C-alpha positions as MATLAB code, in Angstrom:
seq = 'XXXXXXXXXXXXXXXXXXXXXXXXXXXXXXXXXXXXXXXXXXXXXXXXXXXXXXXXXXXXXXXXXXXXXXXXXXXXXXXXXXXXXXXXXXXXXXXXXXXXXXXXXXXXXXXXXXXXXXXXXXXXXXXXXXXXXXXXXXXXXXXXXXXXXXXXXXXXXXXXXXXXXXXXXXXXXXX';
ca = [
       4.840   29.596  -19.512;
       7.242   30.605  -16.599;
       4.255   32.012  -14.694;
       2.468   28.742  -15.182;
       5.631   26.792  -13.947;
       5.665   29.208  -10.929;
       2.077   28.621  -10.044;
       2.603   24.708  -10.243;
       5.638   25.056   -7.893;
       3.667   27.181   -5.452;
       0.710   24.855   -5.495;
       2.993   21.935   -4.840;
       4.894   23.772   -2.011;
       1.581   24.437   -0.355;
       0.289   20.949   -0.763;
       3.303   18.895    0.528;
       3.671   20.591    3.952;
      -0.104   20.342    4.475;
      -0.018   16.630    3.691;
       3.052   16.171    5.976;
       1.317   18.014    8.861;
      -1.811   15.725    8.535;
       0.503   12.714    8.411;
       2.406   13.838   11.564;
      -0.906   14.179   13.558;
      -2.072   10.608   12.599;
       1.260    8.900   13.003;
       1.799    7.457   16.428;
       5.072    5.378   15.911;
       8.374    7.120   15.457;
      10.044    7.220   12.040;
      12.686    4.581   11.381;
      15.485    7.065   10.674;
      15.501   10.726   10.681;
      18.865   10.743    8.832;
      17.065    9.491    5.702;
      15.136   12.296    4.098;
      11.494   11.764    3.346;
      10.608   11.387   -0.351;
       8.021   14.217   -0.185;
      10.813   16.625    0.825;
      13.246   15.150   -1.833;
      10.476   15.384   -4.448;
       9.933   19.026   -3.457;
      13.652   19.754   -3.927;
      13.626   17.979   -7.335;
      10.746   20.086   -8.502;
      12.217   23.379   -7.341;
      15.407   22.544   -9.188;
      13.687   21.357  -12.336;
      11.397   24.401  -12.583;
      14.322   26.745  -12.077;
      15.722   25.431  -15.319;
      12.666   26.204  -17.472;
      13.833   27.769  -20.705;
      17.277   26.331  -20.930;
      17.969   25.279  -24.534;
      18.055   21.678  -25.614;
      21.388   20.268  -26.717;
      22.015   16.656  -27.648;
      24.416   15.188  -24.996;
      23.948   18.333  -22.914;
      24.192   18.075  -19.112;
      24.468   21.513  -17.661;
      22.606   24.834  -17.800;
      25.661   26.558  -19.405;
      25.766   23.976  -22.368;
      21.998   23.081  -22.452;
      20.348   19.667  -21.835;
      19.201   16.671  -23.505;
      16.368   14.769  -21.638;
      18.420   12.513  -19.566;
      21.131   15.132  -18.954;
      18.410   17.371  -17.499;
      17.036   14.650  -15.165;
      20.514   13.673  -14.188;
      21.483   17.260  -13.285;
      18.213   17.974  -11.359;
      18.614   14.854   -9.263;
      22.241   15.469   -8.606;
      21.463   18.920   -7.439;
      18.445   18.114   -5.454;
      19.551   14.805   -3.837;
      23.312   14.203   -4.579;
      22.185   11.075   -6.519;
      24.240   10.379   -9.536;
      22.038    8.858  -12.258;
      23.277    7.531  -15.549;
      23.240    9.697  -18.686;
      20.557    7.939  -20.856;
      16.743    7.457  -20.429;
      16.972    3.694  -20.890;
      19.633    3.284  -18.247;
      17.668    5.559  -15.802;
      14.560    3.428  -16.401;
      16.189    0.534  -14.661;
      16.557    2.402  -11.348;
      13.985    3.127   -8.584;
      10.643    1.379   -8.396;
       7.888    1.185  -11.001;
       4.884    3.364  -10.597;
       1.428    3.046  -12.234;
       0.317    6.040  -14.295;
      -2.684    6.507  -11.900;
      -0.321    6.632   -8.939;
       2.068    9.194  -10.283;
       3.287   11.822   -7.746;
       5.390   14.935   -8.327;
       9.033   14.149   -8.652;
       8.487   10.731  -10.259;
      10.235   10.146  -13.615;
       8.096    9.477  -16.620;
       9.369    7.662  -19.777;
       8.268    7.679  -23.362;
       8.959    6.073  -26.626;
       9.971    8.925  -28.897;
      12.664    7.217  -31.139;
      10.847    4.034  -31.946;
      12.521    2.502  -28.878;
      11.104    2.045  -25.453;
      12.398    4.353  -22.634;
      14.033    6.721  -25.205;
      12.732    9.879  -23.372;
      12.458   10.917  -19.815;
      10.994   13.769  -17.893;
       9.929   14.801  -14.266;
       6.252   14.543  -13.344;
       5.072   17.913  -11.941;
       1.520   16.912  -11.162;
      -1.906   17.415  -12.900;
      -0.938   15.185  -15.809;
       2.091   17.485  -16.661;
       5.800   16.831  -16.808;
       8.892   18.985  -17.332;
      11.530   17.839  -19.704;
      14.268   18.922  -22.327;
      12.211   18.102  -25.509;
      14.331   18.025  -28.648;
      16.557   20.106  -31.033;
      15.394   23.623  -31.191;
      13.342   23.417  -27.981;
      14.010   24.256  -24.406;
      13.204   22.882  -20.938;
       9.394   23.274  -20.604;
       6.313   21.824  -19.048;
       3.799   19.800  -21.217;
       0.763   17.760  -20.785;
       1.091   14.034  -20.740;
      -2.571   13.943  -21.882;
      -1.760   15.402  -25.242;
      -2.079   12.812  -28.003;
       1.669   12.731  -28.784;
       2.717   11.923  -25.262;
      -0.247    9.847  -24.213;
       0.372    7.214  -26.961;
       4.102    7.108  -26.311;
       4.016    6.655  -22.636;
       6.184    3.727  -21.429;
       6.015    3.823  -17.647;
       7.239    5.739  -14.609;
       9.680    5.070  -11.766;
      10.034    6.630   -8.303;
      13.464    7.116   -7.160;
      12.712    6.825   -3.514;
      14.262    3.407   -3.083;
      17.349    4.630   -5.044;
      17.686    7.584   -2.722;
      17.601    5.271    0.215;
      20.164    2.856   -1.341;
      22.473    5.818   -1.963;
      21.952    7.094    1.582;
      23.031    3.661    3.061;
      26.000    3.341    0.728;
      27.410    6.674    2.098;
      27.360    5.309    5.740;
];
């Protein structure tokens, strides 16, 4: 499982700079602000942080590698480490942030939400690409990558959010 996570991370790290280089060649207008990090770079940091936590045990209410994670504690910790964004602790509260993303337009680093407790937006994870996401699953489990196409997850998918707008809002608040 860790080798699989490593391969996904390497594939993403190779893909993002290549896309950025192509974009730089085609781009003729200067960027609006170099002080605001690009979402591609931020998403890469989010994934690096998330994948480094694979195997950490699940703990209800957990929010650190030392104590373990629940789903929102995991997402909150990863985003805090990668972006300095402070997300709320709770999948439902996190689902109110960022911008909605269609399932077909998911990009690595997007947040994916599921109905796992007979309540919408009761579970959250981080999309890693190729229909897979990383999350802290439930009691007895540990942070792992799973396939969103699996029947269990496919029928419980509630939506996705991209935190790019949240990142830019947090950046402008600090100036």
